[in-house]
mmCIF file of C-alpha atoms and ligand atoms in Angstrom:
data_model
loop_
_atom_site.group_PDB
_atom_site.id
_atom_site.type_symbol
_atom_site.label_atom_id
_atom_site.label_comp_id
_atom_site.label_asym_id
_atom_site.label_seq_id
_atom_site.Cartn_x
_atom_site.Cartn_y
_atom_site.Cartn_z
ATOM 1 C CA MET A 1 -20.087 35.067 -19.257
ATOM 2 C CA LYS A 2 -21.982 33.084 -22.152
ATOM 3 C CA LEU A 3 -19.819 32.256 -24.780
ATOM 4 C CA VAL A 4 -20.878 30.549 -27.765
ATOM 5 C CA ARG A 5 -19.477 29.636 -30.948
ATOM 6 C CA LEU A 6 -20.286 29.658 -34.437
ATOM 7 C CA GLN A 7 -18.694 26.432 -36.148
ATOM 8 C CA GLY A 8 -16.985 27.783 -39.382
ATOM 9 C CA THR A 9 -17.273 31.602 -38.679
ATOM 10 C CA GLY A 10 -14.553 31.841 -36.442
ATOM 11 C CA PHE A 11 -16.712 34.197 -34.311
ATOM 12 C CA ASP A 12 -16.956 33.176 -30.417
ATOM 13 C CA LEU A 13 -20.146 35.032 -29.116
ATOM 14 C CA GLU A 14 -20.623 35.869 -25.883
ATOM 15 C CA THR A 15 -23.560 36.901 -25.558
ATOM 16 C CA SER A 16 -24.190 39.352 -22.769
ATOM 17 C CA VAL A 17 -21.519 42.057 -24.492
ATOM 18 C CA LYS A 18 -22.532 44.357 -27.301
ATOM 19 C CA TYR A 19 -19.866 42.954 -30.415
ATOM 20 C CA ALA A 20 -17.624 39.540 -30.638
ATOM 21 C CA VAL A 21 -14.456 40.357 -33.019
ATOM 22 C CA VAL A 22 -13.187 37.462 -35.386
ATOM 23 C CA SER A 23 -11.101 35.289 -33.327
ATOM 24 C CA LEU A 24 -7.747 33.321 -35.287
ATOM 25 C CA PRO A 25 -7.781 29.196 -34.988
ATOM 26 C CA GLY A 26 -6.002 28.739 -32.202
ATOM 27 C CA GLU A 27 -6.753 31.995 -29.883
ATOM 28 C CA SER A 28 -8.444 31.238 -26.803
ATOM 29 C CA SER A 29 -11.738 32.900 -25.319
ATOM 30 C CA GLY A 30 -12.619 31.363 -22.442
ATOM 31 C CA ALA A 31 -15.669 28.968 -21.598
ATOM 32 C CA VAL A 32 -16.856 28.171 -25.771
ATOM 33 C CA GLN A 33 -20.005 26.248 -26.034
ATOM 34 C CA ASP A 34 -19.872 24.875 -29.645
ATOM 35 C CA ALA A 35 -23.204 25.855 -31.534
ATOM 36 C CA SER A 36 -24.199 23.153 -33.198
ATOM 37 C CA LYS A 37 -24.784 23.953 -37.383
ATOM 38 C CA ASP A 38 -28.513 24.211 -37.294
ATOM 39 C CA LYS A 39 -27.783 27.516 -35.106
ATOM 40 C CA ALA A 40 -26.012 29.316 -38.598
ATOM 41 C CA TRP A 41 -28.715 31.212 -38.157
ATOM 42 C CA LEU A 42 -27.470 32.987 -35.442
ATOM 43 C CA ARG A 43 -25.558 35.056 -38.402
ATOM 44 C CA HIS A 44 -28.654 36.846 -39.601
ATOM 45 C CA SER A 45 -28.667 40.392 -38.243
ATOM 46 C CA VAL A 46 -32.735 39.937 -36.990
ATOM 47 C CA CYS A 47 -30.668 37.605 -33.967
ATOM 48 C CA ALA A 48 -28.391 40.200 -33.075
ATOM 49 C CA PHE A 49 -31.340 43.296 -33.554
ATOM 50 C CA LEU A 50 -33.404 40.806 -30.583
ATOM 51 C CA GLY A 51 -30.493 40.533 -28.236
ATOM 52 C CA LEU A 52 -29.908 36.772 -29.253
ATOM 53 C CA ARG A 53 -26.460 37.429 -30.208
ATOM 54 C CA PRO A 54 -23.819 40.771 -30.214
ATOM 55 C CA ALA A 55 -23.393 42.636 -33.441
ATOM 56 C CA LEU A 56 -20.676 40.729 -35.144
ATOM 57 C CA ALA A 57 -17.379 42.514 -36.525
ATOM 58 C CA GLN A 58 -15.353 41.640 -39.088
ATOM 59 C CA HIS A 59 -11.923 42.219 -38.060
ATOM 60 C CA THR A 60 -9.882 41.207 -35.263
ATOM 61 C CA ALA A 61 -9.813 42.340 -31.264
ATOM 62 C CA ALA A 62 -6.286 43.355 -32.275
ATOM 63 C CA GLU A 63 -7.626 45.247 -35.824
ATOM 64 C CA HIS A 64 -10.678 46.923 -33.727
ATOM 65 C CA THR A 65 -7.824 48.477 -30.708
ATOM 66 C CA ALA A 66 -5.875 49.576 -34.029
ATOM 67 C CA PHE A 67 -8.728 51.694 -35.861
ATOM 68 C CA ARG A 68 -9.378 53.185 -31.989
ATOM 69 C CA LYS A 69 -5.439 54.215 -32.143
ATOM 70 C CA TRP A 70 -5.539 55.167 -35.576
ATOM 71 C CA ALA A 71 -8.619 57.545 -35.517
ATOM 72 C CA GLU A 72 -7.213 59.489 -32.405
ATOM 73 C CA GLY A 73 -7.955 63.197 -32.620
ATOM 74 C CA CYS A 74 -9.124 63.027 -35.996
ATOM 75 C CA LYS A 75 -12.037 65.493 -36.984
ATOM 76 C CA CYS A 76 -12.920 64.133 -39.961
ATOM 77 C CA VAL A 77 -13.371 59.679 -40.409
ATOM 78 C CA VAL A 78 -14.712 58.573 -42.700
ATOM 79 C CA GLU A 79 -15.640 54.616 -43.499
ATOM 80 C CA ILE A 80 -16.617 52.988 -46.519
ATOM 81 C CA GLY A 81 -18.180 49.776 -45.462
ATOM 82 C CA VAL A 82 -19.915 49.047 -41.613
ATOM 83 C CA ALA A 83 -21.954 45.652 -41.747
ATOM 84 C CA GLU A 84 -22.707 45.782 -38.261
ATOM 85 C CA GLY A 85 -21.484 48.430 -36.926
ATOM 86 C CA VAL A 86 -18.287 47.271 -35.132
ATOM 87 C CA SER A 87 -15.330 49.096 -36.413
ATOM 88 C CA ALA A 88 -17.183 52.259 -36.602
ATOM 89 C CA LEU A 89 -17.793 51.943 -33.372
ATOM 90 C CA ALA A 90 -13.826 51.760 -32.654
ATOM 91 C CA LEU A 91 -13.174 54.669 -34.481
ATOM 92 C CA ARG A 92 -16.059 56.865 -32.962
ATOM 93 C CA GLU A 93 -14.770 55.901 -29.548
ATOM 94 C CA GLY A 94 -11.576 56.916 -30.984
ATOM 95 C CA MET A 95 -11.945 59.955 -32.752
ATOM 96 C CA ALA A 96 -11.924 63.543 -31.537
ATOM 97 C CA GLU A 97 -14.448 64.706 -29.145
ATOM 98 C CA ASP A 98 -15.562 67.742 -31.894
ATOM 99 C CA GLY A 99 -14.972 64.995 -34.802
ATOM 100 C CA THR A 100 -17.166 63.818 -37.549
ATOM 101 C CA LEU A 101 -17.961 59.919 -38.231
ATOM 102 C CA TYR A 102 -19.100 59.745 -41.740
ATOM 103 C CA LEU A 103 -20.489 55.778 -42.279
ATOM 104 C CA ILE A 104 -21.046 55.108 -46.023
ATOM 105 C CA ASP A 105 -22.742 51.675 -46.962
ATOM 106 C CA PRO A 106 -25.731 51.013 -49.184
ATOM 107 C CA PHE A 107 -27.118 48.190 -46.703
ATOM 108 C CA HIS A 108 -27.804 46.391 -49.624
ATOM 109 C CA LEU A 109 -27.341 43.034 -48.663
ATOM 110 C CA SER A 110 -30.221 42.711 -46.020
ATOM 111 C CA ARG A 111 -32.483 39.327 -46.858
ATOM 112 C CA ILE A 112 -35.299 41.716 -45.921
ATOM 113 C CA PRO A 113 -34.190 45.130 -47.178
ATOM 114 C CA ALA A 114 -38.120 46.678 -45.789
ATOM 115 C CA LEU A 115 -36.757 46.056 -42.667
ATOM 116 C CA ASN A 116 -32.778 45.995 -42.811
ATOM 117 C CA PHE A 117 -31.741 44.343 -39.569
ATOM 118 C CA ILE A 118 -27.951 44.923 -40.510
ATOM 119 C CA LYS A 119 -28.544 48.534 -40.957
ATOM 120 C CA ARG A 120 -30.673 48.637 -37.713
ATOM 121 C CA VAL A 121 -27.626 46.735 -35.301
ATOM 122 C CA ALA A 122 -25.079 48.865 -37.643
ATOM 123 C CA GLN A 123 -26.855 52.170 -35.704
ATOM 124 C CA ARG A 124 -27.447 50.833 -32.481
ATOM 125 C CA THR A 125 -23.370 49.873 -31.662
ATOM 126 C CA VAL A 126 -22.863 52.669 -33.524
ATOM 127 C CA ASP A 127 -24.468 54.676 -30.726
ATOM 128 C CA GLY A 128 -22.770 52.676 -28.389
ATOM 129 C CA SER A 129 -20.734 55.536 -28.205
ATOM 130 C CA SER A 130 -21.472 59.223 -27.962
ATOM 131 C CA HIS A 131 -18.092 60.787 -29.200
ATOM 132 C CA GLY A 132 -18.870 63.186 -31.833
ATOM 133 C CA LYS A 133 -21.298 63.301 -34.469
ATOM 134 C CA VAL A 134 -22.454 60.687 -36.965
ATOM 135 C CA VAL A 135 -23.383 61.461 -40.315
ATOM 136 C CA TRP A 136 -25.640 58.537 -42.036
ATOM 137 C CA ILE A 137 -24.071 57.950 -46.139
ATOM 138 C CA GLU A 138 -27.036 54.572 -47.157
ATOM 139 C CA LYS A 139 -24.641 54.873 -50.641
ATOM 140 C CA PHE A 140 -22.301 53.322 -52.600
ATOM 141 C CA SER A 141 -18.951 54.751 -52.068
ATOM 142 C CA GLN A 142 -18.582 55.094 -55.485
ATOM 143 C CA ASP A 143 -22.389 57.949 -55.522
ATOM 144 C CA ALA A 144 -21.396 59.407 -52.012
ATOM 145 C CA VAL A 145 -18.541 60.966 -53.485
ATOM 146 C CA ARG A 146 -20.036 62.631 -55.846
ATOM 147 C CA GLY A 147 -20.150 66.509 -54.553
ATOM 148 C CA TRP A 148 -17.823 65.359 -51.731
ATOM 149 C CA LYS A 149 -15.542 68.352 -50.644
ATOM 150 C CA GLU A 150 -14.598 67.650 -46.890
ATOM 151 C CA SER A 151 -10.214 66.770 -45.991
ATOM 152 C CA ILE A 152 -10.140 63.196 -44.296
ATOM 153 C CA ASP A 153 -8.124 62.657 -40.879
ATOM 154 C CA LEU A 154 -8.941 58.942 -41.640
ATOM 155 C CA ILE A 155 -10.166 56.788 -44.413
ATOM 156 C CA LEU A 156 -11.059 53.161 -43.381
ATOM 157 C CA ILE A 157 -11.784 52.036 -46.618
ATOM 158 C CA ASP A 158 -13.689 48.040 -46.135
ATOM 159 C CA GLY A 159 -16.470 48.356 -48.415
ATOM 160 C CA ASP A 160 -16.799 46.408 -52.266
ATOM 161 C CA HIS A 161 -13.518 43.625 -51.733
ATOM 162 C CA ALA A 162 -13.312 43.324 -55.909
ATOM 163 C CA GLU A 163 -9.410 44.604 -56.512
ATOM 164 C CA ALA A 164 -11.324 46.737 -59.691
ATOM 165 C CA ALA A 165 -13.589 48.594 -56.726
ATOM 166 C CA VAL A 166 -10.685 49.222 -54.333
ATOM 167 C CA GLU A 167 -8.962 50.777 -56.973
ATOM 168 C CA GLN A 168 -12.021 52.346 -58.083
ATOM 169 C CA ASP A 169 -12.258 53.989 -54.091
ATOM 170 C CA TRP A 170 -8.881 54.599 -53.772
ATOM 171 C CA LYS A 171 -9.407 57.091 -56.909
ATOM 172 C CA ASP A 172 -12.110 58.274 -55.298
ATOM 173 C CA TRP A 173 -11.631 58.986 -51.319
ATOM 174 C CA GLY A 174 -7.382 58.993 -51.779
ATOM 175 C CA GLY A 175 -6.912 62.409 -52.924
ATOM 176 C CA PHE A 176 -9.669 63.632 -49.771
ATOM 177 C CA VAL A 177 -7.023 62.818 -47.111
ATOM 178 C CA LYS A 178 -5.087 65.543 -45.763
ATOM 179 C CA PRO A 179 -1.385 65.236 -45.822
ATOM 180 C CA GLY A 180 -0.227 63.693 -42.804
ATOM 181 C CA GLY A 181 -3.923 61.948 -42.650
ATOM 182 C CA THR A 182 -4.237 58.178 -42.386
ATOM 183 C CA ALA A 183 -6.159 55.747 -44.955
ATOM 184 C CA ILE A 184 -6.126 52.125 -43.688
ATOM 185 C CA PHE A 185 -7.020 48.798 -45.777
ATOM 186 C CA HIS A 186 -8.930 45.579 -43.927
ATOM 187 C CA ASP A 187 -8.451 42.141 -45.458
ATOM 188 C CA ALA A 188 -5.467 43.777 -47.507
ATOM 189 C CA ARG A 189 -2.673 41.678 -46.157
ATOM 190 C CA ILE A 190 -1.865 37.839 -45.317
ATOM 191 C CA PHE A 191 -0.800 37.382 -41.607
ATOM 192 C CA ASP A 192 -0.337 34.047 -40.147
ATOM 193 C CA ARG A 193 -3.669 32.197 -38.812
ATOM 194 C CA GLY A 194 -5.939 34.655 -41.090
ATOM 195 C CA TRP A 195 -8.459 33.831 -43.621
ATOM 196 C CA THR A 196 -7.017 36.592 -46.851
ATOM 197 C CA SER A 197 -5.496 35.105 -49.194
ATOM 198 C CA PRO A 198 -3.421 36.621 -52.233
ATOM 199 C CA ASN A 199 -6.670 36.720 -54.275
ATOM 200 C CA TYR A 200 -7.760 39.304 -52.492
ATOM 201 C CA GLY A 201 -8.427 42.181 -53.776
ATOM 202 C CA PRO A 202 -7.678 44.545 -51.204
ATOM 203 C CA VAL A 203 -4.079 42.568 -51.000
ATOM 204 C CA LYS A 204 -3.858 42.243 -55.185
ATOM 205 C CA PHE A 205 -4.425 46.211 -55.203
ATOM 206 C CA VAL A 206 -2.152 47.222 -52.084
ATOM 207 C CA ASP A 207 0.473 44.934 -53.062
ATOM 208 C CA ARG A 208 0.741 46.181 -56.844
ATOM 209 C CA PHE A 209 0.186 50.341 -55.950
ATOM 210 C CA PHE A 210 1.830 50.347 -52.412
ATOM 211 C CA ARG A 211 4.541 48.205 -52.381
ATOM 212 C CA SER A 212 5.690 49.009 -56.161
ATOM 213 C CA GLY A 213 6.961 52.223 -55.098
ATOM 214 C CA GLU A 214 4.192 53.753 -57.305
ATOM 215 C CA ALA A 215 2.815 55.273 -54.553
ATOM 216 C CA SER A 216 6.193 57.938 -53.332
ATOM 217 C CA GLU A 217 3.187 60.524 -52.333
ATOM 218 C CA TRP A 218 2.265 57.718 -49.269
ATOM 219 C CA THR A 219 4.608 55.720 -46.143
ATOM 220 C CA ILE A 220 3.635 52.796 -45.357
ATOM 221 C CA VAL A 221 2.615 53.697 -41.393
ATOM 222 C CA GLU A 222 1.684 49.623 -39.580
ATOM 223 C CA GLU A 223 0.592 46.450 -41.125
ATOM 224 C CA LEU A 224 -1.557 44.599 -38.436
ATOM 225 C CA HIS A 225 -3.184 41.294 -39.382
ATOM 226 C CA SER A 226 -5.170 42.203 -42.578
ATOM 227 C CA LEU A 227 -4.832 45.398 -42.099
ATOM 228 C CA PHE A 228 -2.409 47.665 -43.899
ATOM 229 C CA VAL A 229 -2.529 51.609 -43.005
ATOM 230 C CA VAL A 230 -0.374 54.334 -45.132
ATOM 231 C CA ARG A 231 0.456 58.014 -44.160
ATOM 232 C CA ARG A 232 -0.157 60.683 -46.656
ATOM 233 C CA ASN A 233 3.511 62.771 -46.758
ATOM 234 C CA LYS A 234 3.269 66.543 -45.622
HETATM 235 C C1 SAM B 301 -16.553 43.316 -45.102
HETATM 236 S S1 SAM B 301 -17.891 44.128 -44.356
HETATM 237 C C2 SAM B 301 -17.615 45.667 -43.246
HETATM 238 C C3 SAM B 301 -17.118 45.455 -42.031
HETATM 239 C C4 SAM B 301 -17.208 46.062 -41.077
HETATM 240 N N1 SAM B 301 -15.765 47.508 -41.368
HETATM 241 C C5 SAM B 301 -16.357 45.524 -39.627
HETATM 242 O O1 SAM B 301 -15.094 45.881 -39.522
HETATM 243 O O2 SAM B 301 -16.722 44.724 -39.205
HETATM 244 C C6 SAM B 301 -18.605 45.096 -45.871
HETATM 245 C C7 SAM B 301 -19.820 46.125 -46.266
HETATM 246 O O3 SAM B 301 -19.230 46.617 -47.564
HETATM 247 C C8 SAM B 301 -20.794 47.424 -47.470
HETATM 248 N N2 SAM B 301 -20.441 47.222 -49.025
HETATM 249 C C9 SAM B 301 -20.163 46.843 -50.334
HETATM 250 N N3 SAM B 301 -19.905 47.317 -51.805
HETATM 251 C C10 SAM B 301 -19.909 48.860 -51.131
HETATM 252 C C11 SAM B 301 -19.434 50.278 -51.671
HETATM 253 N N4 SAM B 301 -19.444 50.281 -52.796
HETATM 254 N N5 SAM B 301 -19.401 51.177 -50.648
HETATM 255 C C12 SAM B 301 -20.450 50.958 -49.447
HETATM 256 N N6 SAM B 301 -19.925 50.176 -49.169
HETATM 257 C C13 SAM B 301 -20.032 48.842 -49.640
HETATM 258 C C14 SAM B 301 -21.126 46.128 -47.265
HETATM 259 O O4 SAM B 301 -23.196 46.449 -47.134
HETATM 260 C C15 SAM B 301 -20.828 45.919 -46.231
HETATM 261 O O5 SAM B 301 -21.840 45.703 -45.205
#
């Protein structure tokens, strides 16, 4: 197994695997070969598309396992913010066989929009599971919500990280989560050796809204690395 560490990114890359999660400082991942700084180009999604590197998660291995766990048995799962599709794959693997996974991302960050390698990599990553059905919604979350009607079992909020945008996502989508359903915020808490800070939008929103007792309809059910998970009371 060949492992490549992309300096300054926190990513350890196993070139023979489909995706790589974020490793925290001090975490060992076997035979790691440091790539030189001039290999920063490897981060471009075209490299994943060409098979030069795996798809990059923006979450840890423990968070990945948690996504899969919270998706278990869920029939309507929504993800806001897909990137290269690794968290979406975890959700797909976990959700009910007859479930539907709605993936919302405008994929507007592509440097070559006509080719949009981020989107292509995401599609291939999510195709790594054949579980349930996948509906791609190539829109900003604030546009995707227009006309939305379905009750949601699980929503993962990991799109625009500005505090106001996280709040807007919550106002737009939170009401669709059914009683007993779950919402996961990513990058929403500070943790040991982690990358988040008190200035992160999701951290500020979650602290202000859920930790203040304002959200009486919701119970905090898990806090893991940057994940903040709440369940809607029945
Ligand atoms: C942090 S990344 C998602 C990482 C991914 N969930 C993972 O764990 O690997 C954020 C993604 O959100 C998308 N995004 C930004 N603003 C958005 C919005 N308003 N609605 C939906 N997606 C958005 C970006 O295009 C980007 O792909």
